[in-house]
Short mmCIF file of C-alpha atoms and ligand atoms in Angstrom, two decimals:
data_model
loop_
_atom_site.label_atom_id
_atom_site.label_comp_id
_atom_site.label_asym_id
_atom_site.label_seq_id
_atom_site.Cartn_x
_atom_site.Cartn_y
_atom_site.Cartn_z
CA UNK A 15 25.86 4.44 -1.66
CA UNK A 16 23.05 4.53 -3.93
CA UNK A 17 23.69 2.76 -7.68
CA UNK A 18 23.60 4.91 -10.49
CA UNK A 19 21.17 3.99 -13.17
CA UNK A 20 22.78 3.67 -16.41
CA UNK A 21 21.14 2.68 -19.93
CA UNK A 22 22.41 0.22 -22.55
CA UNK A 23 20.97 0.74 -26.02
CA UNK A 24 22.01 -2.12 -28.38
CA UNK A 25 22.87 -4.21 -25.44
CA UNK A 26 22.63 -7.28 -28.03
CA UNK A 27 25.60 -6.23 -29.92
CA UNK A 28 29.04 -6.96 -29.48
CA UNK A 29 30.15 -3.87 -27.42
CA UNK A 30 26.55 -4.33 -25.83
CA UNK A 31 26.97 -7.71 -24.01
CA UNK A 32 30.54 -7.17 -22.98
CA UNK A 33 29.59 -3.85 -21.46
CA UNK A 34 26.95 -4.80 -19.34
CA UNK A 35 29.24 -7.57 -18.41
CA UNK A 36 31.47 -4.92 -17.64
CA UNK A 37 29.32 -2.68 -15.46
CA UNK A 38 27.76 -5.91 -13.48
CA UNK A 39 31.00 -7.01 -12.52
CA UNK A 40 32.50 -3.25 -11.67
CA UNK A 41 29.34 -3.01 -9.64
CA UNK A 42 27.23 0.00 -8.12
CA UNK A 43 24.77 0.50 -11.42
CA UNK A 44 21.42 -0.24 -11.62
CA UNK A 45 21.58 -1.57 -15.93
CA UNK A 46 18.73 -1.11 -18.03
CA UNK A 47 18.96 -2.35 -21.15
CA UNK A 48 17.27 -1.95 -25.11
CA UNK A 49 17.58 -4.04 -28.06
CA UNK A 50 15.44 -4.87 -30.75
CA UNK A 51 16.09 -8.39 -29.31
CA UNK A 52 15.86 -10.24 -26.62
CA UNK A 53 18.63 -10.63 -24.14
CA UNK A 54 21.12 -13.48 -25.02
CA UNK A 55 21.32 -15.70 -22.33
CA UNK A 56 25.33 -14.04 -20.99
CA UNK A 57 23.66 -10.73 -19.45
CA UNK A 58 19.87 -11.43 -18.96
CA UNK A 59 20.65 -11.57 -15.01
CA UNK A 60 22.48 -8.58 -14.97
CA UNK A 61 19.51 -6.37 -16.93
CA UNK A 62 17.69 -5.23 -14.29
CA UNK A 63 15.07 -3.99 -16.94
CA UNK A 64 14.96 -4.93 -20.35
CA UNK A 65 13.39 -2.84 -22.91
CA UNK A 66 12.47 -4.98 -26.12
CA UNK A 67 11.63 -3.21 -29.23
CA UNK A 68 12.61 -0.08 -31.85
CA UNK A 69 14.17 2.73 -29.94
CA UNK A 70 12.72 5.56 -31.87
CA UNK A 71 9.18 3.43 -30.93
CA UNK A 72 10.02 3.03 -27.38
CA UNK A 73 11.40 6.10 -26.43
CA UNK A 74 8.72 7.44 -24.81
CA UNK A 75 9.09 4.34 -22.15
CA UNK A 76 12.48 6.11 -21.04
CA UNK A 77 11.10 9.76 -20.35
CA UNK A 78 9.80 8.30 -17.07
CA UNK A 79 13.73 6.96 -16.19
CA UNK A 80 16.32 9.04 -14.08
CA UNK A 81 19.52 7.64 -15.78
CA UNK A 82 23.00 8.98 -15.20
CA UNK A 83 24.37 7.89 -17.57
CA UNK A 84 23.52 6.64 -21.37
CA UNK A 85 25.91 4.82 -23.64
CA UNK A 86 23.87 4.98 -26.67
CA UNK A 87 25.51 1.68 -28.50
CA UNK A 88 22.41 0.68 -31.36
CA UNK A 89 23.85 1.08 -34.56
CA UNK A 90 23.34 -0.52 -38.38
CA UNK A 91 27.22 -1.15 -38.73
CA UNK A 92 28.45 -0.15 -42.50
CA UNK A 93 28.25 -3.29 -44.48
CA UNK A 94 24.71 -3.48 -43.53
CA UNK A 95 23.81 -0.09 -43.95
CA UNK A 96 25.42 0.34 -47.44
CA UNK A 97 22.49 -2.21 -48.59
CA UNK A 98 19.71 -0.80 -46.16
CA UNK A 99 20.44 3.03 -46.34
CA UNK A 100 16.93 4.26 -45.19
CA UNK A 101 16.90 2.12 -42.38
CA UNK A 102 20.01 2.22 -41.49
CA UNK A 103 19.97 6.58 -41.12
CA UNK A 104 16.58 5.64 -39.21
CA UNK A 105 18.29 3.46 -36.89
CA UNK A 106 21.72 5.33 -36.87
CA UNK A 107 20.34 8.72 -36.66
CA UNK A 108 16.43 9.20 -35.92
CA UNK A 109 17.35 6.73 -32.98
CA UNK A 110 20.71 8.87 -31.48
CA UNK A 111 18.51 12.25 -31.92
CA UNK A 112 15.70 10.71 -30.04
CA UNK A 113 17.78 9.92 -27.05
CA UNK A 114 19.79 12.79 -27.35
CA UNK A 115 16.40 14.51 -26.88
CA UNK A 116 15.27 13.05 -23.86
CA UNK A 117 18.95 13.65 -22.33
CA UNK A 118 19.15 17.06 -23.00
CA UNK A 119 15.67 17.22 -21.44
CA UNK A 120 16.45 15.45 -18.24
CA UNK A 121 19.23 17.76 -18.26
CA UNK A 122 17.46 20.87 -18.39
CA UNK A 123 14.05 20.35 -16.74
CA UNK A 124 15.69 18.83 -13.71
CA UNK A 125 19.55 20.46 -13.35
CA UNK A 126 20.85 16.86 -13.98
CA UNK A 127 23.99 16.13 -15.48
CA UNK A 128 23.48 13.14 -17.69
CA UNK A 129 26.60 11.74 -19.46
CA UNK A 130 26.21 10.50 -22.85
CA UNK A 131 28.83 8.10 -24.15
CA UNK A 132 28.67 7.54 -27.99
CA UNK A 133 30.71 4.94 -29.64
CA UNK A 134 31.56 6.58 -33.20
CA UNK A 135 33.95 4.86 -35.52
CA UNK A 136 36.82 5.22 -37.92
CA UNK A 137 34.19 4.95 -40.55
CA UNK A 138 33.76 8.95 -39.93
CA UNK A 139 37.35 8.85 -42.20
CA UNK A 140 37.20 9.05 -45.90
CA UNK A 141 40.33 8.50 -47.69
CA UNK A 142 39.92 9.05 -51.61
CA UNK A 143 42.25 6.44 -52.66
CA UNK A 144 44.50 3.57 -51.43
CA UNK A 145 48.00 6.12 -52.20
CA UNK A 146 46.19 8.68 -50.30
CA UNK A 147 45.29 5.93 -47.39
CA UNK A 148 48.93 5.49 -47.36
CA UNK A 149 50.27 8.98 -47.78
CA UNK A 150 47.85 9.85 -44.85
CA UNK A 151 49.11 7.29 -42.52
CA UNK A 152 48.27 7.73 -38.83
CA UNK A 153 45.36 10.20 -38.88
CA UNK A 154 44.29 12.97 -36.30
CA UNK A 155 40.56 13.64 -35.58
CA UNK A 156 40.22 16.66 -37.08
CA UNK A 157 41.84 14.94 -40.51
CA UNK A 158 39.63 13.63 -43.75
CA UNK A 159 36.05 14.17 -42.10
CA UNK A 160 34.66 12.93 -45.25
CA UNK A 161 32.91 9.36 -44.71
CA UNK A 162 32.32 7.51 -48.30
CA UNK A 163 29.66 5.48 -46.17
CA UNK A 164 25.97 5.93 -44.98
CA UNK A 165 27.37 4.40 -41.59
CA UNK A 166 30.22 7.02 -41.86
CA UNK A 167 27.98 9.96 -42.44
CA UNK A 168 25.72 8.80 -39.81
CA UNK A 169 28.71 8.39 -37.47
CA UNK A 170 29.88 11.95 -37.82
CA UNK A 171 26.61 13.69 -38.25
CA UNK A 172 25.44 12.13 -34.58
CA UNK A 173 28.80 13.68 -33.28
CA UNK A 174 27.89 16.75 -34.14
CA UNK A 175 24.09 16.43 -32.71
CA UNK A 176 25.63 15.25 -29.32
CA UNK A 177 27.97 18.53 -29.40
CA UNK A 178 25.35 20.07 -30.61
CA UNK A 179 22.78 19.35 -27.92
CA UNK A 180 25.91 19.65 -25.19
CA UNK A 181 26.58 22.67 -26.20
CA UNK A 182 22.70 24.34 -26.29
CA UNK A 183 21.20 22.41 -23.53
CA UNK A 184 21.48 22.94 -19.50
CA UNK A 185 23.80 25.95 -20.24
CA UNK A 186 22.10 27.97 -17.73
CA UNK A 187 23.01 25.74 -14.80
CA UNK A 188 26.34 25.33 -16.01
CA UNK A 189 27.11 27.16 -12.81
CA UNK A 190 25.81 24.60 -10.68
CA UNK A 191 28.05 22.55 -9.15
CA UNK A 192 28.50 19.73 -10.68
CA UNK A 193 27.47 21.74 -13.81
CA UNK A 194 24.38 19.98 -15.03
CA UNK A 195 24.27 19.43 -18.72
CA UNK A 196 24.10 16.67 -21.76
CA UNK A 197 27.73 15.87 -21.20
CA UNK A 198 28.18 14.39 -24.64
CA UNK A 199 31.14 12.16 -25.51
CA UNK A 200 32.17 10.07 -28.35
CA UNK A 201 35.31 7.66 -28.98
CA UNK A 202 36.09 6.71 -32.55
CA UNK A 203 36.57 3.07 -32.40
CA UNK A 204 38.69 0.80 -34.83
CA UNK A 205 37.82 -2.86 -35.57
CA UNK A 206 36.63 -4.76 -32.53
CA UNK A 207 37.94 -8.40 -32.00
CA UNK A 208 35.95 -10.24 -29.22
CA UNK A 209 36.80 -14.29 -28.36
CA UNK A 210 33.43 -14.53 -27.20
CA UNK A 211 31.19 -13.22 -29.88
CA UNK A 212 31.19 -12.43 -33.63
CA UNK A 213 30.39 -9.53 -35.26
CA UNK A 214 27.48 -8.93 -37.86
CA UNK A 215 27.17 -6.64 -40.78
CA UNK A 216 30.29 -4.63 -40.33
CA UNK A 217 33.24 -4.14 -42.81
CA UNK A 218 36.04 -4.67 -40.19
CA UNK A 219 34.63 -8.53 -39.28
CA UNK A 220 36.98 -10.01 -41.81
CA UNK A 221 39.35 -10.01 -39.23
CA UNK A 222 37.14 -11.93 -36.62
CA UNK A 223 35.77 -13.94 -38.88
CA UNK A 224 38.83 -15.42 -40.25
CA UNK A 225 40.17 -16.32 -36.43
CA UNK A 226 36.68 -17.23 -35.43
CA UNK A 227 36.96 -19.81 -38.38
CA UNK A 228 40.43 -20.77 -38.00
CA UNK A 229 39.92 -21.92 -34.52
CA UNK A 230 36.67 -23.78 -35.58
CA UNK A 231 38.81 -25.58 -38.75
CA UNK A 232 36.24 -23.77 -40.93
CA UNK A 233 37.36 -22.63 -44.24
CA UNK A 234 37.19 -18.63 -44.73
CA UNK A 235 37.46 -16.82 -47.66
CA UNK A 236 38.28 -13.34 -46.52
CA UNK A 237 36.22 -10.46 -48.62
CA UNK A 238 39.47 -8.51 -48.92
CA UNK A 239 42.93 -8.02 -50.32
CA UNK A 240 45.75 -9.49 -48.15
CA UNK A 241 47.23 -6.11 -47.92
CA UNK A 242 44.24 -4.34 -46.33
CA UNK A 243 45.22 -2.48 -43.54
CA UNK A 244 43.19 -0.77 -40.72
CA UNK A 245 43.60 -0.22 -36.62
CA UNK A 246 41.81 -3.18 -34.92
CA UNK A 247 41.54 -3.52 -30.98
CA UNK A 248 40.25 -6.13 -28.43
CA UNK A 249 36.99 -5.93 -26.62
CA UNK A 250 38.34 -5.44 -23.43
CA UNK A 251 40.33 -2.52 -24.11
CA UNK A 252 37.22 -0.95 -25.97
CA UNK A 253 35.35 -1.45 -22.63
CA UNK A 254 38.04 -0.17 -20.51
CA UNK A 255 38.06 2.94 -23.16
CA UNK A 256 34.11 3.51 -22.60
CA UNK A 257 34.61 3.00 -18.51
CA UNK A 258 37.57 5.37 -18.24
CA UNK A 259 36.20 7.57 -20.83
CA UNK A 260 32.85 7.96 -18.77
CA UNK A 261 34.69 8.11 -15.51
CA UNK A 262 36.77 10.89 -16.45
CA UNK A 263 35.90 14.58 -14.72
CA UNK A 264 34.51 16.73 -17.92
CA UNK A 265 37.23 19.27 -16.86
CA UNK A 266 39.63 16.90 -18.25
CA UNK A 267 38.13 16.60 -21.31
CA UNK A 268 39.25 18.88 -23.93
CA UNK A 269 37.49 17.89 -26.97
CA UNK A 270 34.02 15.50 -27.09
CA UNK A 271 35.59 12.97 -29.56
CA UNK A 272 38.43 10.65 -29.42
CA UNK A 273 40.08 8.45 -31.20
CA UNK A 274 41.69 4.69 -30.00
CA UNK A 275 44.05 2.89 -31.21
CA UNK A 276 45.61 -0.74 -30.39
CA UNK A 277 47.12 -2.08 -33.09
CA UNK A 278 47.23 -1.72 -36.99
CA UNK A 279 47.18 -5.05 -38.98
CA UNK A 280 47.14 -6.16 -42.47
CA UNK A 281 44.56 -8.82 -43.53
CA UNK A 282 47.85 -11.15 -44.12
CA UNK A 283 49.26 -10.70 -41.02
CA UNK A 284 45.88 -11.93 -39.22
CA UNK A 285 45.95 -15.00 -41.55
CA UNK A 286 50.07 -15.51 -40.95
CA UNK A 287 49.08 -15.26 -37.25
CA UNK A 288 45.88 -17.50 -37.27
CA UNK A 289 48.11 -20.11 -39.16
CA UNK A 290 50.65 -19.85 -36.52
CA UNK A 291 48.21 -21.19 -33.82
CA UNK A 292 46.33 -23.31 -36.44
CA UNK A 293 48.77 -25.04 -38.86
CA UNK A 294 45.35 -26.76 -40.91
CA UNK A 295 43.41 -23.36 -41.41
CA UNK A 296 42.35 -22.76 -44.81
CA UNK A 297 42.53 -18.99 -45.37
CA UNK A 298 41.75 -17.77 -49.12
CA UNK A 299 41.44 -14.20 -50.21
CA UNK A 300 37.83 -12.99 -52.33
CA UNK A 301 37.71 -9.55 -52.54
CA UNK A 302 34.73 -8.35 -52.76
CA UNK A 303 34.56 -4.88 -54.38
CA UNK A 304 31.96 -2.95 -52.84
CA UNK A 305 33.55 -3.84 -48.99
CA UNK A 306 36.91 -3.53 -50.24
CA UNK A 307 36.19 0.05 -51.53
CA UNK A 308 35.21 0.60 -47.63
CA UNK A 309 37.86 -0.55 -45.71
CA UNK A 310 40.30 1.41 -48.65
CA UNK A 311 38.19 4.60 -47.52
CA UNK A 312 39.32 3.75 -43.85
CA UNK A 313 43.47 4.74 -42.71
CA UNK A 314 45.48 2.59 -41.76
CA UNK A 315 45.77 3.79 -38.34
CA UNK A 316 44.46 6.77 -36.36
CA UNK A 317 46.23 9.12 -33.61
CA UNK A 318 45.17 8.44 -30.19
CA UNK A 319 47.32 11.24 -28.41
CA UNK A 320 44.76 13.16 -27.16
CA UNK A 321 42.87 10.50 -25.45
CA UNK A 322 46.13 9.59 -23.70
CA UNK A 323 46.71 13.17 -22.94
CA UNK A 324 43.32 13.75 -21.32
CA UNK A 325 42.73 10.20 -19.65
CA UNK A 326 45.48 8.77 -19.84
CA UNK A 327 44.43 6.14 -22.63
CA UNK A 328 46.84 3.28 -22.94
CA UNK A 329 45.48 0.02 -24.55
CA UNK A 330 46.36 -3.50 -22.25
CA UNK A 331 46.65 -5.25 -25.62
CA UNK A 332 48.52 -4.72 -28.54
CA UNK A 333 48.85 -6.95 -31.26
CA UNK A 334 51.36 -9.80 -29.43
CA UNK A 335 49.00 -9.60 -26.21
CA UNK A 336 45.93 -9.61 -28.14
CA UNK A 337 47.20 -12.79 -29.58
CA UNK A 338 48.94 -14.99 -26.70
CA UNK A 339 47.29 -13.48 -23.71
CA UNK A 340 43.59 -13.06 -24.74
CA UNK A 341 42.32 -14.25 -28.13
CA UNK A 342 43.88 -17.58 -28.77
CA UNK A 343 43.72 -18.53 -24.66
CA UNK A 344 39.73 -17.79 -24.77
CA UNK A 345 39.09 -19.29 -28.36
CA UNK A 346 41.31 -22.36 -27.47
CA UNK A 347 38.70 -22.59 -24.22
CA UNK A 348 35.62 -21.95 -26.20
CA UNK A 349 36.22 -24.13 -29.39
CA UNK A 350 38.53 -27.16 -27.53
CA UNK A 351 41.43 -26.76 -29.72
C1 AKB B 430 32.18 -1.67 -39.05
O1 AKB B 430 32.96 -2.39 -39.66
O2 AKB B 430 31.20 -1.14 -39.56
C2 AKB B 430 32.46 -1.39 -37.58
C3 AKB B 430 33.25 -0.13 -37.44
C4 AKB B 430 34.68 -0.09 -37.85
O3 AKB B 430 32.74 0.84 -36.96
N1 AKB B 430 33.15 -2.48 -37.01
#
């Protein structure tokens, strides 16, 4: 059987590297890859291209590409792009509208189906305060569409494009069987927690960090209140989301965007559990107002029915298997403690 040619945008990133880990070791896809960096050591066998560089520069490079499928994961995460706004709706936006582009193109100049797998965020949610955060509770998709953030705004507004561009593009061969089209879809994803690498200029990394340190006997002053709460979720399970999500027939589908949940932690609860497998770490508390104010804007947990109606979404991990049979088993290997 011939392998499918799939693109990795961002394949730096977190989600990136563990992805095209994924893929490589699922087999059958020919992995092209784009970053504004080079390839980290981890993947740079399993790249069969690499594509160094700004994606709204380079795009023109991928015109020439059949790919099947895209997972479109470059992204300014929100910390960063509350301080770099410009750049970060240039990166966030110009960047998804470019390759949303040269999908719906593909799609419709050669009667190709080309999936499109978006990783969107619970930073699309804007809560107004912390009793409405709590009043709110588990929240729905459809439910307080009103991001406080640029990331947030970006987030939402690039779910629309991809319905957008779904929706106008490769209609006419919809009829065609497969149906060719942009077949756009989005999960919203909570905090990500990875053993094997740290996050960087999100709002959620207090929780990773503070592990990350833990297991390294590093002191961490966490940027929030102790009684922050938000939905957080291990890598693996956010790869198995994008894999089954991608896998799924589109007649199964009955929305573009879904939300994922795993498990919904305070930030006292990851420092009572980081103390539990390290008795010496030194875990203070420094709020820092303007990421507070973000994670407030965020609920406390979102509604992941419909994934689990349509595909049959069940995390592997929640919190007590996140803990004992994946994060502290893999840290304890990588750090020697
Ligand atoms: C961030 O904190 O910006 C991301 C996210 C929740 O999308 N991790």
């Amino acid at each position: 059987m011939s392998e499918k040619q799939v693109l990795v945008t961002g394949a730096c990133g977190e989600i990136g590297q563990a992805l095209v880990q994924g893929l490589a070791q699922r087999g059958g896809y020919r992995i092209v890859t784009a970053d504004f960096m080079p390839l980290p050591d981890s993947i740079k066998s399993l790249s069969a291209e690499h594509v160094q560089g700004d994606l709204v520069y380079k795009i023109k490079t991928f015109y020439d590409y059949d790919f099947d499928t895209i997972f479109h994961l470059a992204a300014s995460l929100s910390s960063k792009a509350e301080v770099a706004t410009e750049e970060a709706h240039r990166i966030n936006v110009e960047g998804t509208m470019q390759l949303l582009m040269l999908a719906a193109y593909r799609a419709e100049k050669y009667h190709k189906a080309v999936k499109f797998l978006f990783p969107s965020s619970i930073a699309v949610y804007g809560m107004s305060n912390l009793a409405v955060k709590k009043n709110a509770g588990v929240v729905k998709e459809e439910d307080w569409n009103t991001p406080h953030t640029m990331y947030g705004c970006n987030k939402l507004y690039c779910e629309k494009l991809g319905m957008y561009y779904g929706k106008y593009y490769g209609q006419k061969h919809l009829d065609a069987v497969p149906p060719t089209m942009l077949d756009f879809r989005a999960i919203r994803f909570p905090g990500l927690i990875s053993a094997f690498t740290l996050p960087s200029g999100g709002t959620s990394d207090y929780g990773p960090e503070m592990l990350h340190a833990a297991a390294q006997d590093k002191p961490y002053a966490c940027f929030v209140r102790a009684d922050t709460k938000i939905s957080f979720m291990a890598m693996p399970d956010a790869i198995k989301s994008l894999m089954m999500l991608m896998d799924v027939p589109r007649g199964k589908l009955s929305n573009n965007v879904y939300n994922i949940a795993a498990f919904a932690i305070t930030a006292d609860e990851f420092r009572r559990r980081a103390l539990q497998a390290f008795p010496n770490a030194r875990i203070s508390f420094e709020p820092n107002p303007r990421r507070q104010g973000i994670v407030d804007s965020w609920p406390e947990d979102v509604d992941d029915s419909l994934a689990r109606k349509d595909w049959n979404w069940k995390p592997s991990y929640d919190v007590d298997r996140f803990f004992d049979d994946y994060f502290l088993p893999e840290i304890r290997k990588r750090y020697g403690k």
